């Protein structure tokens, strides 16, 4: 029996608590499941723990001053918080796109092939195919195909963001993490990124921290509302924005705070 898209669990978060050295309890007893081949949205006011949770999924919190971490994060059934986890392999499987589109100081082509070359790929045909396919998936191929050898930093903000997305896609991840990837973009560029995500979810599991409630409602197949380090409510996107079950979720969705 084939599992319908968006119904299988890709990441299962179990009883996760996270404390930073300054005494901040960023996450408190988080339990949530993220679906395969779907756009999973984490939304809520600033300081709610969304980015901290997102960064757990490829262990970027290892670079922060964490003094306590409990619980499990299962990726296809394996606990990625284990000390035995191969971090480099994990970050290949789980790619991250940040709010600020920071292109490497090199050509568009070299931005796309940099990670592959580090991984030992030398075959030019493979590199060329990766450049074209990832730029097409990020919906920017037609805009840059005639200037692949020019500086990526000469692109507009929206174009750089899509090149950064393509750079992640070139490594063939299974999961794409996006932390407010359109927060600094104009409406047209934002629309292009959102359109790309709807296509990309057919091949990838996407976990998105949106820059607004409106974006969350537009994009979410599933959504989780976070507040002060707690997971308040999780539901299919249409349900949580139309008929939230928790009063705090309803208040935030309707703009009564945040």
PDB file of C-alpha atoms in Angstrom, residues 1-257:
ATOM      1  CA  UNK A   1       0.000   0.000   0.000  1.00  0.00           C
ATOM      2  CA  UNK A   2       1.376   3.405  -0.990  1.00  0.00           C
ATOM      3  CA  UNK A   3       1.158   6.080   1.691  1.00  0.00           C
ATOM      4  CA  UNK A   4      -0.626   9.192   0.388  1.00  0.00           C
ATOM      5  CA  UNK A   5       1.591  12.316   0.222  1.00  0.00           C
ATOM      6  CA  UNK A   6       1.542  14.441   3.327  1.00  0.00           C
ATOM      7  CA  UNK A   7       0.314  11.715   5.685  1.00  0.00           C
ATOM      8  CA  UNK A   8       3.479   9.833   6.706  1.00  0.00           C
ATOM      9  CA  UNK A   9       5.659  11.231   9.502  1.00  0.00           C
ATOM     10  CA  UNK A  10       9.132  12.398   8.474  1.00  0.00           C
ATOM     11  CA  UNK A  11      10.186  13.987  11.772  1.00  0.00           C
ATOM     12  CA  UNK A  12       8.766  13.040  15.160  1.00  0.00           C
ATOM     13  CA  UNK A  13       9.602  15.341  18.080  1.00  0.00           C
ATOM     14  CA  UNK A  14       9.176  13.666  21.454  1.00  0.00           C
ATOM     15  CA  UNK A  15       9.260  15.449  24.832  1.00  0.00           C
ATOM     16  CA  UNK A  16      11.946  17.952  23.774  1.00  0.00           C
ATOM     17  CA  UNK A  17      13.085  20.537  26.309  1.00  0.00           C
ATOM     18  CA  UNK A  18      15.909  22.996  25.627  1.00  0.00           C
ATOM     19  CA  UNK A  19      17.665  25.431  27.991  1.00  0.00           C
ATOM     20  CA  UNK A  20      20.328  28.001  27.072  1.00  0.00           C
ATOM     21  CA  UNK A  21      23.163  29.076  29.369  1.00  0.00           C
ATOM     22  CA  UNK A  22      21.567  32.461  30.086  1.00  0.00           C
ATOM     23  CA  UNK A  23      18.725  30.647  31.843  1.00  0.00           C
ATOM     24  CA  UNK A  24      16.353  30.883  28.906  1.00  0.00           C
ATOM     25  CA  UNK A  25      14.063  27.893  28.550  1.00  0.00           C
ATOM     26  CA  UNK A  26      13.524  28.071  24.833  1.00  0.00           C
ATOM     27  CA  UNK A  27      11.559  24.846  24.408  1.00  0.00           C
ATOM     28  CA  UNK A  28       9.351  23.109  26.935  1.00  0.00           C
ATOM     29  CA  UNK A  29       8.163  19.529  26.512  1.00  0.00           C
ATOM     30  CA  UNK A  30       7.574  19.762  22.753  1.00  0.00           C
ATOM     31  CA  UNK A  31       5.693  16.944  21.035  1.00  0.00           C
ATOM     32  CA  UNK A  32       4.843  17.284  17.351  1.00  0.00           C
ATOM     33  CA  UNK A  33       5.070  15.345  14.078  1.00  0.00           C
ATOM     34  CA  UNK A  34       6.039  16.784  10.690  1.00  0.00           C
ATOM     35  CA  UNK A  35       4.576  15.207   7.582  1.00  0.00           C
ATOM     36  CA  UNK A  36       6.420  13.926   4.526  1.00  0.00           C
ATOM     37  CA  UNK A  37       5.880  15.766   1.213  1.00  0.00           C
ATOM     38  CA  UNK A  38       4.023  18.617   2.857  1.00  0.00           C
ATOM     39  CA  UNK A  39       4.591  22.210   3.944  1.00  0.00           C
ATOM     40  CA  UNK A  40       4.727  22.105   7.737  1.00  0.00           C
ATOM     41  CA  UNK A  41       4.492  25.577   9.274  1.00  0.00           C
ATOM     42  CA  UNK A  42       5.670  26.746  12.711  1.00  0.00           C
ATOM     43  CA  UNK A  43       4.020  30.061  13.570  1.00  0.00           C
ATOM     44  CA  UNK A  44       3.588  32.325  16.575  1.00  0.00           C
ATOM     45  CA  UNK A  45       4.987  35.534  18.116  1.00  0.00           C
ATOM     46  CA  UNK A  46       8.693  36.279  18.364  1.00  0.00           C
ATOM     47  CA  UNK A  47      10.474  34.459  21.157  1.00  0.00           C
ATOM     48  CA  UNK A  48       8.140  31.484  21.020  1.00  0.00           C
ATOM     49  CA  UNK A  49      10.853  28.948  20.226  1.00  0.00           C
ATOM     50  CA  UNK A  50      10.145  28.433  16.528  1.00  0.00           C
ATOM     51  CA  UNK A  51      13.707  29.007  15.323  1.00  0.00           C
ATOM     52  CA  UNK A  52      15.170  26.991  18.193  1.00  0.00           C
ATOM     53  CA  UNK A  53      13.024  24.026  17.223  1.00  0.00           C
ATOM     54  CA  UNK A  54      13.819  24.435  13.539  1.00  0.00           C
ATOM     55  CA  UNK A  55      17.560  24.448  14.210  1.00  0.00           C
ATOM     56  CA  UNK A  56      17.348  21.239  16.200  1.00  0.00           C
ATOM     57  CA  UNK A  57      16.502  19.375  13.029  1.00  0.00           C
ATOM     58  CA  UNK A  58      20.002  19.732  11.586  1.00  0.00           C
ATOM     59  CA  UNK A  59      21.757  20.273  14.920  1.00  0.00           C
ATOM     60  CA  UNK A  60      22.573  23.958  14.413  1.00  0.00           C
ATOM     61  CA  UNK A  61      21.853  24.392  18.117  1.00  0.00           C
ATOM     62  CA  UNK A  62      25.128  22.541  18.692  1.00  0.00           C
ATOM     63  CA  UNK A  63      26.775  25.863  17.855  1.00  0.00           C
ATOM     64  CA  UNK A  64      24.817  27.718  20.566  1.00  0.00           C
ATOM     65  CA  UNK A  65      25.434  27.746  24.308  1.00  0.00           C
ATOM     66  CA  UNK A  66      22.984  25.009  25.267  1.00  0.00           C
ATOM     67  CA  UNK A  67      23.256  23.693  28.818  1.00  0.00           C
ATOM     68  CA  UNK A  68      20.363  21.242  28.819  1.00  0.00           C
ATOM     69  CA  UNK A  69      18.608  19.292  26.122  1.00  0.00           C
ATOM     70  CA  UNK A  70      16.190  16.449  26.689  1.00  0.00           C
ATOM     71  CA  UNK A  71      13.965  14.344  24.483  1.00  0.00           C
ATOM     72  CA  UNK A  72      14.224  12.844  21.027  1.00  0.00           C
ATOM     73  CA  UNK A  73      13.943  14.058  17.447  1.00  0.00           C
ATOM     74  CA  UNK A  74      13.336  11.083  15.169  1.00  0.00           C
ATOM     75  CA  UNK A  75      14.165  11.428  11.467  1.00  0.00           C
ATOM     76  CA  UNK A  76      12.734   8.373   9.721  1.00  0.00           C
ATOM     77  CA  UNK A  77      12.738   6.666  13.106  1.00  0.00           C
ATOM     78  CA  UNK A  78      16.337   7.467  14.094  1.00  0.00           C
ATOM     79  CA  UNK A  79      17.129   9.860  16.956  1.00  0.00           C
ATOM     80  CA  UNK A  80      19.239  12.633  15.427  1.00  0.00           C
ATOM     81  CA  UNK A  81      20.045  14.075  18.868  1.00  0.00           C
ATOM     82  CA  UNK A  82      22.128  10.979  19.603  1.00  0.00           C
ATOM     83  CA  UNK A  83      25.874  11.481  20.084  1.00  0.00           C
ATOM     84  CA  UNK A  84      26.368   8.858  17.372  1.00  0.00           C
ATOM     85  CA  UNK A  85      24.735  11.002  14.680  1.00  0.00           C
ATOM     86  CA  UNK A  86      26.960  11.922  11.715  1.00  0.00           C
ATOM     87  CA  UNK A  87      26.381  15.698  11.710  1.00  0.00           C
ATOM     88  CA  UNK A  88      27.724  16.265   8.198  1.00  0.00           C
ATOM     89  CA  UNK A  89      25.459  13.580   6.772  1.00  0.00           C
ATOM     90  CA  UNK A  90      22.508  14.962   8.764  1.00  0.00           C
ATOM     91  CA  UNK A  91      23.045  18.445   7.332  1.00  0.00           C
ATOM     92  CA  UNK A  92      23.127  16.995   3.844  1.00  0.00           C
ATOM     93  CA  UNK A  93      19.790  15.295   4.465  1.00  0.00           C
ATOM     94  CA  UNK A  94      18.292  18.302   6.244  1.00  0.00           C
ATOM     95  CA  UNK A  95      19.136  21.585   4.505  1.00  0.00           C
ATOM     96  CA  UNK A  96      18.597  25.099   5.892  1.00  0.00           C
ATOM     97  CA  UNK A  97      17.671  28.363   4.189  1.00  0.00           C
ATOM     98  CA  UNK A  98      17.958  31.462   6.379  1.00  0.00           C
ATOM     99  CA  UNK A  99      16.062  34.752   6.381  1.00  0.00           C
ATOM    100  CA  UNK A 100      19.008  36.704   4.987  1.00  0.00           C
ATOM    101  CA  UNK A 101      20.011  35.402   1.534  1.00  0.00           C
ATOM    102  CA  UNK A 102      23.788  35.231   1.963  1.00  0.00           C
ATOM    103  CA  UNK A 103      25.333  34.157  -1.320  1.00  0.00           C
ATOM    104  CA  UNK A 104      28.934  32.990  -1.334  1.00  0.00           C
ATOM    105  CA  UNK A 105      31.362  35.567  -2.844  1.00  0.00           C
ATOM    106  CA  UNK A 106      31.643  33.729  -6.131  1.00  0.00           C
ATOM    107  CA  UNK A 107      29.678  33.085  -9.300  1.00  0.00           C
ATOM    108  CA  UNK A 108      26.131  31.735  -9.393  1.00  0.00           C
ATOM    109  CA  UNK A 109      27.473  28.479 -10.823  1.00  0.00           C
ATOM    110  CA  UNK A 110      30.096  28.112  -8.097  1.00  0.00           C
ATOM    111  CA  UNK A 111      27.498  28.824  -5.403  1.00  0.00           C
ATOM    112  CA  UNK A 112      25.530  25.842  -6.670  1.00  0.00           C
ATOM    113  CA  UNK A 113      28.468  23.439  -7.016  1.00  0.00           C
ATOM    114  CA  UNK A 114      30.418  24.434  -3.900  1.00  0.00           C
ATOM    115  CA  UNK A 115      28.809  21.881  -1.578  1.00  0.00           C
ATOM    116  CA  UNK A 116      28.964  19.104  -4.151  1.00  0.00           C
ATOM    117  CA  UNK A 117      32.662  19.711  -4.753  1.00  0.00           C
ATOM    118  CA  UNK A 118      33.325  19.650  -1.011  1.00  0.00           C
ATOM    119  CA  UNK A 119      31.598  16.272  -0.946  1.00  0.00           C
ATOM    120  CA  UNK A 120      34.050  15.051  -3.589  1.00  0.00           C
ATOM    121  CA  UNK A 121      32.004  15.349  -6.772  1.00  0.00           C
ATOM    122  CA  UNK A 122      34.308  16.116  -9.726  1.00  0.00           C
ATOM    123  CA  UNK A 123      32.296  14.980 -12.749  1.00  0.00           C
ATOM    124  CA  UNK A 124      31.460  18.069 -14.772  1.00  0.00           C
ATOM    125  CA  UNK A 125      28.306  16.556 -16.251  1.00  0.00           C
ATOM    126  CA  UNK A 126      26.952  15.847 -12.780  1.00  0.00           C
ATOM    127  CA  UNK A 127      27.813  19.361 -11.604  1.00  0.00           C
ATOM    128  CA  UNK A 128      26.205  20.957 -14.663  1.00  0.00           C
ATOM    129  CA  UNK A 129      23.036  18.905 -14.221  1.00  0.00           C
ATOM    130  CA  UNK A 130      22.839  19.863 -10.558  1.00  0.00           C
ATOM    131  CA  UNK A 131      23.133  23.564 -11.404  1.00  0.00           C
ATOM    132  CA  UNK A 132      20.338  23.474 -13.964  1.00  0.00           C
ATOM    133  CA  UNK A 133      17.952  21.194 -12.085  1.00  0.00           C
ATOM    134  CA  UNK A 134      18.256  22.996  -8.739  1.00  0.00           C
ATOM    135  CA  UNK A 135      17.826  26.439 -10.303  1.00  0.00           C
ATOM    136  CA  UNK A 136      14.746  25.188 -12.138  1.00  0.00           C
ATOM    137  CA  UNK A 137      13.306  23.769  -8.916  1.00  0.00           C
ATOM    138  CA  UNK A 138      13.893  27.126  -7.215  1.00  0.00           C
ATOM    139  CA  UNK A 139      12.095  28.881 -10.112  1.00  0.00           C
ATOM    140  CA  UNK A 140      15.032  31.077 -11.115  1.00  0.00           C
ATOM    141  CA  UNK A 141      16.667  29.215 -14.018  1.00  0.00           C
ATOM    142  CA  UNK A 142      15.136  31.430 -16.726  1.00  0.00           C
ATOM    143  CA  UNK A 143      16.345  34.556 -14.938  1.00  0.00           C
ATOM    144  CA  UNK A 144      19.986  33.526 -14.526  1.00  0.00           C
ATOM    145  CA  UNK A 145      20.780  30.826 -17.120  1.00  0.00           C
ATOM    146  CA  UNK A 146      22.674  33.306 -19.339  1.00  0.00           C
ATOM    147  CA  UNK A 147      24.825  34.702 -16.506  1.00  0.00           C
ATOM    148  CA  UNK A 148      25.832  31.706 -14.433  1.00  0.00           C
ATOM    149  CA  UNK A 149      29.447  32.883 -14.327  1.00  0.00           C
ATOM    150  CA  UNK A 150      28.631  36.330 -12.936  1.00  0.00           C
ATOM    151  CA  UNK A 151      28.675  37.158  -9.239  1.00  0.00           C
ATOM    152  CA  UNK A 152      25.720  35.867  -7.231  1.00  0.00           C
ATOM    153  CA  UNK A 153      25.927  39.006  -5.115  1.00  0.00           C
ATOM    154  CA  UNK A 154      24.947  41.097  -8.133  1.00  0.00           C
ATOM    155  CA  UNK A 155      21.458  39.578  -8.001  1.00  0.00           C
ATOM    156  CA  UNK A 156      18.455  41.185  -6.353  1.00  0.00           C
ATOM    157  CA  UNK A 157      17.451  40.089  -2.859  1.00  0.00           C
ATOM    158  CA  UNK A 158      14.661  37.890  -4.156  1.00  0.00           C
ATOM    159  CA  UNK A 159      16.934  36.276  -6.708  1.00  0.00           C
ATOM    160  CA  UNK A 160      19.670  35.677  -4.128  1.00  0.00           C
ATOM    161  CA  UNK A 161      17.151  34.002  -1.851  1.00  0.00           C
ATOM    162  CA  UNK A 162      16.106  31.612  -4.609  1.00  0.00           C
ATOM    163  CA  UNK A 163      19.766  30.907  -5.451  1.00  0.00           C
ATOM    164  CA  UNK A 164      20.340  30.076  -1.775  1.00  0.00           C
ATOM    165  CA  UNK A 165      17.353  27.736  -1.949  1.00  0.00           C
ATOM    166  CA  UNK A 166      18.805  26.174  -5.112  1.00  0.00           C
ATOM    167  CA  UNK A 167      22.171  25.760  -3.359  1.00  0.00           C
ATOM    168  CA  UNK A 168      20.428  23.677  -0.708  1.00  0.00           C
ATOM    169  CA  UNK A 169      18.503  21.675  -3.321  1.00  0.00           C
ATOM    170  CA  UNK A 170      21.716  20.854  -5.209  1.00  0.00           C
ATOM    171  CA  UNK A 171      22.741  18.601  -2.311  1.00  0.00           C
ATOM    172  CA  UNK A 172      19.541  16.546  -2.711  1.00  0.00           C
ATOM    173  CA  UNK A 173      18.247  16.918   0.852  1.00  0.00           C
ATOM    174  CA  UNK A 174      15.206  15.091   2.178  1.00  0.00           C
ATOM    175  CA  UNK A 175      14.034  17.971   4.371  1.00  0.00           C
ATOM    176  CA  UNK A 176      14.228  21.723   3.731  1.00  0.00           C
ATOM    177  CA  UNK A 177      14.149  24.088   6.719  1.00  0.00           C
ATOM    178  CA  UNK A 178      13.198  27.704   6.000  1.00  0.00           C
ATOM    179  CA  UNK A 179      13.482  30.381   8.684  1.00  0.00           C
ATOM    180  CA  UNK A 180      11.471  33.412   7.487  1.00  0.00           C
ATOM    181  CA  UNK A 181      12.933  33.111   3.961  1.00  0.00           C
ATOM    182  CA  UNK A 182      10.811  35.952   2.543  1.00  0.00           C
ATOM    183  CA  UNK A 183      10.974  38.431   5.430  1.00  0.00           C
ATOM    184  CA  UNK A 184      13.043  40.957   3.459  1.00  0.00           C
ATOM    185  CA  UNK A 185      11.520  40.376   0.041  1.00  0.00           C
ATOM    186  CA  UNK A 186       9.009  42.349  -1.997  1.00  0.00           C
ATOM    187  CA  UNK A 187       5.547  40.854  -2.687  1.00  0.00           C
ATOM    188  CA  UNK A 188       6.475  39.634  -6.183  1.00  0.00           C
ATOM    189  CA  UNK A 189       9.600  37.806  -4.968  1.00  0.00           C
ATOM    190  CA  UNK A 190       7.664  36.448  -1.989  1.00  0.00           C
ATOM    191  CA  UNK A 191       5.044  35.061  -4.341  1.00  0.00           C
ATOM    192  CA  UNK A 192       7.677  33.327  -6.459  1.00  0.00           C
ATOM    193  CA  UNK A 193       9.241  31.673  -3.415  1.00  0.00           C
ATOM    194  CA  UNK A 194       5.832  30.518  -2.157  1.00  0.00           C
ATOM    195  CA  UNK A 195       4.958  29.126  -5.586  1.00  0.00           C
ATOM    196  CA  UNK A 196       8.248  27.226  -5.625  1.00  0.00           C
ATOM    197  CA  UNK A 197       7.451  25.646  -2.257  1.00  0.00           C
ATOM    198  CA  UNK A 198       4.157  24.266  -3.535  1.00  0.00           C
ATOM    199  CA  UNK A 199       6.048  22.445  -6.290  1.00  0.00           C
ATOM    200  CA  UNK A 200       8.990  21.404  -4.105  1.00  0.00           C
ATOM    201  CA  UNK A 201       6.792  19.642  -1.542  1.00  0.00           C
ATOM    202  CA  UNK A 202       6.143  16.933  -4.124  1.00  0.00           C
ATOM    203  CA  UNK A 203       9.774  15.819  -3.647  1.00  0.00           C
ATOM    204  CA  UNK A 204      10.757  17.210  -0.254  1.00  0.00           C
ATOM    205  CA  UNK A 205       9.484  17.641   3.275  1.00  0.00           C
ATOM    206  CA  UNK A 206       9.338  21.363   4.038  1.00  0.00           C
ATOM    207  CA  UNK A 207       9.326  22.986   7.481  1.00  0.00           C
ATOM    208  CA  UNK A 208       8.703  26.717   7.305  1.00  0.00           C
ATOM    209  CA  UNK A 209       8.793  29.512   9.854  1.00  0.00           C
ATOM    210  CA  UNK A 210       6.778  32.191   7.986  1.00  0.00           C
ATOM    211  CA  UNK A 211       7.186  35.936   8.377  1.00  0.00           C
ATOM    212  CA  UNK A 212       3.465  36.537   8.996  1.00  0.00           C
ATOM    213  CA  UNK A 213       0.223  34.809   9.943  1.00  0.00           C
ATOM    214  CA  UNK A 214      -1.021  35.543   6.430  1.00  0.00           C
ATOM    215  CA  UNK A 215       1.880  33.638   4.876  1.00  0.00           C
ATOM    216  CA  UNK A 216       1.319  30.780   7.309  1.00  0.00           C
ATOM    217  CA  UNK A 217      -2.326  30.527   6.246  1.00  0.00           C
ATOM    218  CA  UNK A 218      -1.458  30.689   2.537  1.00  0.00           C
ATOM    219  CA  UNK A 219       1.199  28.000   2.586  1.00  0.00           C
ATOM    220  CA  UNK A 220       0.478  25.511   5.379  1.00  0.00           C
ATOM    221  CA  UNK A 221      -0.584  21.949   4.745  1.00  0.00           C
ATOM    222  CA  UNK A 222      -0.064  21.463   8.475  1.00  0.00           C
ATOM    223  CA  UNK A 223       0.589  24.123  11.094  1.00  0.00           C
ATOM    224  CA  UNK A 224       1.777  24.304  14.690  1.00  0.00           C
ATOM    225  CA  UNK A 225       1.231  27.334  16.911  1.00  0.00           C
ATOM    226  CA  UNK A 226       4.035  28.027  19.399  1.00  0.00           C
ATOM    227  CA  UNK A 227       3.928  30.412  22.339  1.00  0.00           C
ATOM    228  CA  UNK A 228       6.623  31.051  24.961  1.00  0.00           C
ATOM    229  CA  UNK A 229       8.441  27.811  24.214  1.00  0.00           C
ATOM    230  CA  UNK A 230       5.346  25.614  24.230  1.00  0.00           C
ATOM    231  CA  UNK A 231       3.511  23.822  21.454  1.00  0.00           C
ATOM    232  CA  UNK A 232      -0.032  25.105  21.865  1.00  0.00           C
ATOM    233  CA  UNK A 233      -1.833  23.514  18.939  1.00  0.00           C
ATOM    234  CA  UNK A 234      -1.143  21.442  15.821  1.00  0.00           C
ATOM    235  CA  UNK A 235      -3.599  20.744  13.013  1.00  0.00           C
ATOM    236  CA  UNK A 236      -4.034  20.684   9.240  1.00  0.00           C
ATOM    237  CA  UNK A 237      -3.551  24.217   7.923  1.00  0.00           C
ATOM    238  CA  UNK A 238      -7.143  24.810   6.875  1.00  0.00           C
ATOM    239  CA  UNK A 239      -8.408  23.769  10.284  1.00  0.00           C
ATOM    240  CA  UNK A 240      -6.071  25.716  12.527  1.00  0.00           C
ATOM    241  CA  UNK A 241      -6.643  29.032  10.743  1.00  0.00           C
ATOM    242  CA  UNK A 242     -10.405  28.641  10.276  1.00  0.00           C
ATOM    243  CA  UNK A 243     -11.388  26.821  13.445  1.00  0.00           C
ATOM    244  CA  UNK A 244      -8.592  26.854  16.063  1.00  0.00           C
ATOM    245  CA  UNK A 245      -9.329  24.769  19.136  1.00  0.00           C
ATOM    246  CA  UNK A 246      -7.246  26.758  21.643  1.00  0.00           C
ATOM    247  CA  UNK A 247      -8.286  30.279  22.609  1.00  0.00           C
ATOM    248  CA  UNK A 248      -4.681  31.467  22.480  1.00  0.00           C
ATOM    249  CA  UNK A 249      -4.332  30.279  18.893  1.00  0.00           C
ATOM    250  CA  UNK A 250      -7.573  32.031  17.948  1.00  0.00           C
ATOM    251  CA  UNK A 251      -6.446  35.272  19.600  1.00  0.00           C
ATOM    252  CA  UNK A 252      -3.148  35.221  17.700  1.00  0.00           C
ATOM    253  CA  UNK A 253      -4.690  34.323  14.346  1.00  0.00           C
ATOM    254  CA  UNK A 254      -7.227  37.141  14.745  1.00  0.00           C
ATOM    255  CA  UNK A 255      -4.497  39.627  15.655  1.00  0.00           C
ATOM    256  CA  UNK A 256      -5.476  40.210  19.265  1.00  0.00           C
ATOM    257  CA  UNK A 257      -1.819  39.934  20.311  1.00  0.00           C
TER     258      UNK A 257
END
